[in-house]
Short mmCIF file of C-alpha atoms in Angstrom, two decimals:
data_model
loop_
_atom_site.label_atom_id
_atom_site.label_comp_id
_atom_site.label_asym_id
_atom_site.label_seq_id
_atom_site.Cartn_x
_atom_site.Cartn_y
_atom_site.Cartn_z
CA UNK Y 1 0.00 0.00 0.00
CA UNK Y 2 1.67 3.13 -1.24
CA UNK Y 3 0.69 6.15 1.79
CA UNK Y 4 2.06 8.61 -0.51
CA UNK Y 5 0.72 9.04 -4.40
CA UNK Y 6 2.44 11.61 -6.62
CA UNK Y 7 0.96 13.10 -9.62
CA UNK Y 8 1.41 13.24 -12.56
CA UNK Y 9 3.32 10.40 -13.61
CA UNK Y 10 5.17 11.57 -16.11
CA UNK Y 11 5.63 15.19 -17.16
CA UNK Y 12 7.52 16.46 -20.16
CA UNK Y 13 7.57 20.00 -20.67
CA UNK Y 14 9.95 22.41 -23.04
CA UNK Y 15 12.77 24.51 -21.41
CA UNK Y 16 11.21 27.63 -20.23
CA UNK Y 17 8.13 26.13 -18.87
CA UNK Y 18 6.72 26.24 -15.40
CA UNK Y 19 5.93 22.61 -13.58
CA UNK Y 20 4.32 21.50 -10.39
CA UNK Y 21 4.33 17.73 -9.07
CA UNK Y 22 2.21 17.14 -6.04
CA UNK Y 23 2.46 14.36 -3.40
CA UNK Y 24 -0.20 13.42 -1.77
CA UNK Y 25 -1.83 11.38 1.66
CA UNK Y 26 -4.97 10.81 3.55
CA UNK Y 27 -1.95 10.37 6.80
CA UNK Y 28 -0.43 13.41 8.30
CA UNK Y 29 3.60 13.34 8.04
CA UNK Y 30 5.86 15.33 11.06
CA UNK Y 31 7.69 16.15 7.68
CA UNK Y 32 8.52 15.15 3.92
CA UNK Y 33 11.78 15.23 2.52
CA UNK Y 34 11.86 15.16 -1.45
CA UNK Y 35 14.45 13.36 -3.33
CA UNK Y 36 15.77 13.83 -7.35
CA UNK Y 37 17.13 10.62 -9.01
CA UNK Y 38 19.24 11.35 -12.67
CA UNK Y 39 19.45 7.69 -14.51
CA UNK Y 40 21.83 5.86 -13.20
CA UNK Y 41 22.13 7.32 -9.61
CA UNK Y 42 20.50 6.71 -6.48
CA UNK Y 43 18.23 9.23 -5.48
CA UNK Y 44 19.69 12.50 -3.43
CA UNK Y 45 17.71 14.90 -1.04
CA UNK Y 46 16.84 18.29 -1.99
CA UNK Y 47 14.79 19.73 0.88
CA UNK Y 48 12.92 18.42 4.15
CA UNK Y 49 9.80 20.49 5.28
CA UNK Y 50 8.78 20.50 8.63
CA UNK Y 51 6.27 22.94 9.55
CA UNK Y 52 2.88 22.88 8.21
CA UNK Y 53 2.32 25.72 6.05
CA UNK Y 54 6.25 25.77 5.00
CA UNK Y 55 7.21 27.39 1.98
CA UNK Y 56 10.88 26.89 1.31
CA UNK Y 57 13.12 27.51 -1.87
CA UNK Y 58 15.89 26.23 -3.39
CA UNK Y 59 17.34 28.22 -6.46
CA UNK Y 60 14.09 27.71 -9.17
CA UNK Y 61 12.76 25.02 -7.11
CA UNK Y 62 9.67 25.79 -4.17
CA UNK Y 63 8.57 23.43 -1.47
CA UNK Y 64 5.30 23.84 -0.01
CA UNK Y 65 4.00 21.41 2.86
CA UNK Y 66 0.06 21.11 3.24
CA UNK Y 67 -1.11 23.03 6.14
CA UNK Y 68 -2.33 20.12 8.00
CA UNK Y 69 0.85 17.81 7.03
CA UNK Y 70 -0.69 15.46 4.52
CA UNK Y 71 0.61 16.95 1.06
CA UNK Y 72 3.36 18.92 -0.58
CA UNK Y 73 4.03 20.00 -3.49
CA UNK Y 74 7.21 21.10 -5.98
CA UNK Y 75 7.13 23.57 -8.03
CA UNK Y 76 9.76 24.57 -10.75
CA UNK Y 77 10.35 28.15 -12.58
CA UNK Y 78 11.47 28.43 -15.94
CA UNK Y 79 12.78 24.73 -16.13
CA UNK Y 80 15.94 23.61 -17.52
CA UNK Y 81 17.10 20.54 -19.34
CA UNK Y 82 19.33 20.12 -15.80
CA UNK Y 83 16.29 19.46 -14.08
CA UNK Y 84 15.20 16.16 -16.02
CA UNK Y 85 14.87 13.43 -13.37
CA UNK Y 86 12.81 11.44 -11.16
CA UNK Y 87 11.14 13.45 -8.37
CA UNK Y 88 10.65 11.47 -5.54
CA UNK Y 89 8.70 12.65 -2.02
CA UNK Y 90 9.00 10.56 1.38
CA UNK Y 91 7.28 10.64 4.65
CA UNK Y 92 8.66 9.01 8.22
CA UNK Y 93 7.26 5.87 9.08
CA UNK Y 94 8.71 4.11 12.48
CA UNK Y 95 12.35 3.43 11.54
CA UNK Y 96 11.88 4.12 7.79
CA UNK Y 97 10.67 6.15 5.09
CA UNK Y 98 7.43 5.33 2.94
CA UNK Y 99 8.48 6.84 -0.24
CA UNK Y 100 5.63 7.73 -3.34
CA UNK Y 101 5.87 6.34 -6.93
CA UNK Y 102 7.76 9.07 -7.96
CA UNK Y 103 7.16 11.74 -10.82
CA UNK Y 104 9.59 11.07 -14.49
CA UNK Y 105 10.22 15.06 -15.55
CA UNK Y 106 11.55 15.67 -19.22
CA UNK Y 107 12.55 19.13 -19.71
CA UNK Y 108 13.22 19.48 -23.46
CA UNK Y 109 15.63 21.96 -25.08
CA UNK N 1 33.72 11.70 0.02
CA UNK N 2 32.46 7.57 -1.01
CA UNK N 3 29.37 7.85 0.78
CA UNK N 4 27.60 4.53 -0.04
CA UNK N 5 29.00 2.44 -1.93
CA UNK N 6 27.43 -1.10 -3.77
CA UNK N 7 29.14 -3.69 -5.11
CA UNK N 8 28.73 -5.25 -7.91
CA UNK N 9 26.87 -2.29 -10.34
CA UNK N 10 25.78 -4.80 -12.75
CA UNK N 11 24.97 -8.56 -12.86
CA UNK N 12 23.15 -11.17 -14.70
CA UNK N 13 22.25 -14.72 -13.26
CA UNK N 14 20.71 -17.81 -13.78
CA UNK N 15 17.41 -18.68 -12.13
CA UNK N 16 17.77 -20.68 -9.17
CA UNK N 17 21.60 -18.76 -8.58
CA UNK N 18 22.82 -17.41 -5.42
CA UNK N 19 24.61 -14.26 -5.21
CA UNK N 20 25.30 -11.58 -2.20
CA UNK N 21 25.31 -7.70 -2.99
CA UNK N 22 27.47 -5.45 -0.71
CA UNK N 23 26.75 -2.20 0.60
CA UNK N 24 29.25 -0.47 2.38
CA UNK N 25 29.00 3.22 4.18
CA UNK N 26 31.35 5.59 5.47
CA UNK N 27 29.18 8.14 7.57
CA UNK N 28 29.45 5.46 10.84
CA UNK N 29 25.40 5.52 9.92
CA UNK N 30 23.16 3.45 12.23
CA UNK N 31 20.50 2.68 10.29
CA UNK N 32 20.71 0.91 6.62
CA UNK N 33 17.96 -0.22 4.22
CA UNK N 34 17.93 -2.44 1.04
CA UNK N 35 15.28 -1.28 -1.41
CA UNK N 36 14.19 -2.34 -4.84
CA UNK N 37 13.11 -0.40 -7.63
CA UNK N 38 11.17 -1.13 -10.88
CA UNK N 39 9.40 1.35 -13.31
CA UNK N 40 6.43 2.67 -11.93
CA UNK N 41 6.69 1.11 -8.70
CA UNK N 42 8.77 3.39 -6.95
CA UNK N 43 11.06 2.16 -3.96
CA UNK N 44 9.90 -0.30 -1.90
CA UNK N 45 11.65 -1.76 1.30
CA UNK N 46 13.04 -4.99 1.37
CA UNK N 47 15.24 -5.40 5.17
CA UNK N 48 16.73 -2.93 7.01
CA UNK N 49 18.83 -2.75 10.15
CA UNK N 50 18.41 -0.07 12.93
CA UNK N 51 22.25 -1.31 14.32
CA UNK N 52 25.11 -3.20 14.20
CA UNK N 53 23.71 -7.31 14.63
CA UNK N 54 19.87 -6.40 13.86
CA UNK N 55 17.92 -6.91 10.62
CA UNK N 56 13.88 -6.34 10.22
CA UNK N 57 11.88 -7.11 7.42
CA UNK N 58 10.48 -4.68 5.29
CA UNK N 59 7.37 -4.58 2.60
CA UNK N 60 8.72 -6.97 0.28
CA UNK N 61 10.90 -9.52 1.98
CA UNK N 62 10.23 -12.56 0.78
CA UNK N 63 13.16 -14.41 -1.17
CA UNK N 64 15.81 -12.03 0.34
CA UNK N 65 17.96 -12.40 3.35
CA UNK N 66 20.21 -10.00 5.04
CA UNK N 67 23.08 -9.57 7.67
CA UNK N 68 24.30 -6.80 9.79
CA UNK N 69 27.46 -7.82 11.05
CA UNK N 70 29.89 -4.75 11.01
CA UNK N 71 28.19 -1.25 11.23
CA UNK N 72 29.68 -0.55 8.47
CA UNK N 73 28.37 -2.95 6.06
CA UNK N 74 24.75 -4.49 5.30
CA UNK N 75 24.48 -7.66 2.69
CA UNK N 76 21.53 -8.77 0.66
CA UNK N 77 21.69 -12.29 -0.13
CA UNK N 78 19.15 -14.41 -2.81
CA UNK N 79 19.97 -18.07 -1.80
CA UNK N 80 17.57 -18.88 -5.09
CA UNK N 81 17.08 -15.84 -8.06
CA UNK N 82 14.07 -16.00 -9.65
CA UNK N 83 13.03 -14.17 -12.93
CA UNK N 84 10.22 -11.78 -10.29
CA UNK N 85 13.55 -10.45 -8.55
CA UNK N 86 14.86 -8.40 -11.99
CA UNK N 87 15.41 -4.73 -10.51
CA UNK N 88 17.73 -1.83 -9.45
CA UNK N 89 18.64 -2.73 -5.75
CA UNK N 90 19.61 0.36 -3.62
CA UNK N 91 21.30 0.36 -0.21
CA UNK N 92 20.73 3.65 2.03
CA UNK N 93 22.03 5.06 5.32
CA UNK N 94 20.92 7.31 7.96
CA UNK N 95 21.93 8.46 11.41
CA UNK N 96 18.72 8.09 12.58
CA UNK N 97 15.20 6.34 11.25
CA UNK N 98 13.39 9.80 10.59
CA UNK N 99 16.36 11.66 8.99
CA UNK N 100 17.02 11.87 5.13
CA UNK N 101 19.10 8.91 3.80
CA UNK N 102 22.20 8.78 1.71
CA UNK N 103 21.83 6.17 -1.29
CA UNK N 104 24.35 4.01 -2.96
CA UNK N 105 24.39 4.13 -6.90
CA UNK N 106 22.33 1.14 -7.13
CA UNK N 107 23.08 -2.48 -8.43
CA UNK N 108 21.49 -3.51 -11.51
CA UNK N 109 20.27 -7.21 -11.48
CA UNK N 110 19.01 -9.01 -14.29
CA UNK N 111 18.19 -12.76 -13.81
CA UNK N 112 17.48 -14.98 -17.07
#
């Protein structure tokens, strides 16, 4: 049973475009941490969010964490082929992380 | 910086074969996880081990086995491959459960 769903599935935009992939649960998280994965690689950490109602950013790239700590989204500005990869969010559970399906982003040139 | 490491990257078997994967980390990490990954299906937990001499079973455990014996290092072990176990296998580390975990580059197992 996957606790987290991320939509879409797959998103391929052209280089310029704005994109948004959501993440999604009917739990409530103490946080979500979202993770990038380039083919090939194992999947690295880009930001945790804590708080609900968090907003953080990281160069083109905003976090948001629902207010009552069930959903987040990403969203990216003016996307670059650099940013092609698979988006990953992940939620504490006991010992471990429960970790969605994942969102495949194409940025074209 | 090595991080995680897994050995082998790549490897084909046999059905019915044995084989071991390694993952090794530098980051004196408590707590390691094996995971699997195939398209669509995101990454889903296989053992993991919250110390040095424990293992726990994770979502999909069945036809894996794993040991904990040095901090440092946590094998996965399939004492009979079947065709079902094709994936990417990733190994992760974290100082503690909650906290975000450092992954391996994966091993990529393909079995005939």
């Amino acid at each position: 049973t996957q606790l987290l769903e991320q939509s879409p599935q797959f998103l391929s935009i052209q280089e310029g475009e704005n994109l948004t992939v959501y993440c999604n649960s009917s739990s409530v998280f103490s946080s979500l941490q979202w993770y990038r994965q380039e083919p090939g690689e194992g999947p690295v950490l880009l930001v945790t969010v804590v708080t609900g109602g968090e907003v953080k950013k990281l160069k083109r790239l905003t976090f948001q964490f629902g207010d009552a700590r069930k959903d987040s989204s990403l969203h990216i500005t003016a996307a670059q082929p650099g940013d092609t990869g698979l988006y990953l969010c992940a939620g504490p559970n006991d010992y471990k992380l429960s970790f969605g399906a994942g969102t495949t982003v194409t940025v074209r040139a | 910086n090595a991080g995680v490491t897994q050995t082998p990257k790549f490897r084909v078997l046999k059905t019915g074969q044995s084989m071991t994967l390694l993952c090794a980390q530098d980051m004196n990490h408590e707590y390691m996880y094996w995971y699997r990954q195939d398209p669509g299906m995101g990454l889903r937990l296989i053992h993991y081990s919250v110390g040095e001499g424990t293992t726990a079973k994770g979502e999909v455990p069945d036809g894996y086995n794993v040991s904990r014996l040095k901090k440092q290092n946590f094998l996965l072990g399939l004492e009979s491959a079947a065709p079902s176990q094709t994936s990417v296998y990733f190994c992760a580390s974290t100082r503690t459960g909650n906290q975000p975990q450092h992954f391996g580059d994966g091993t990529r197992l393909s079995i005939l």
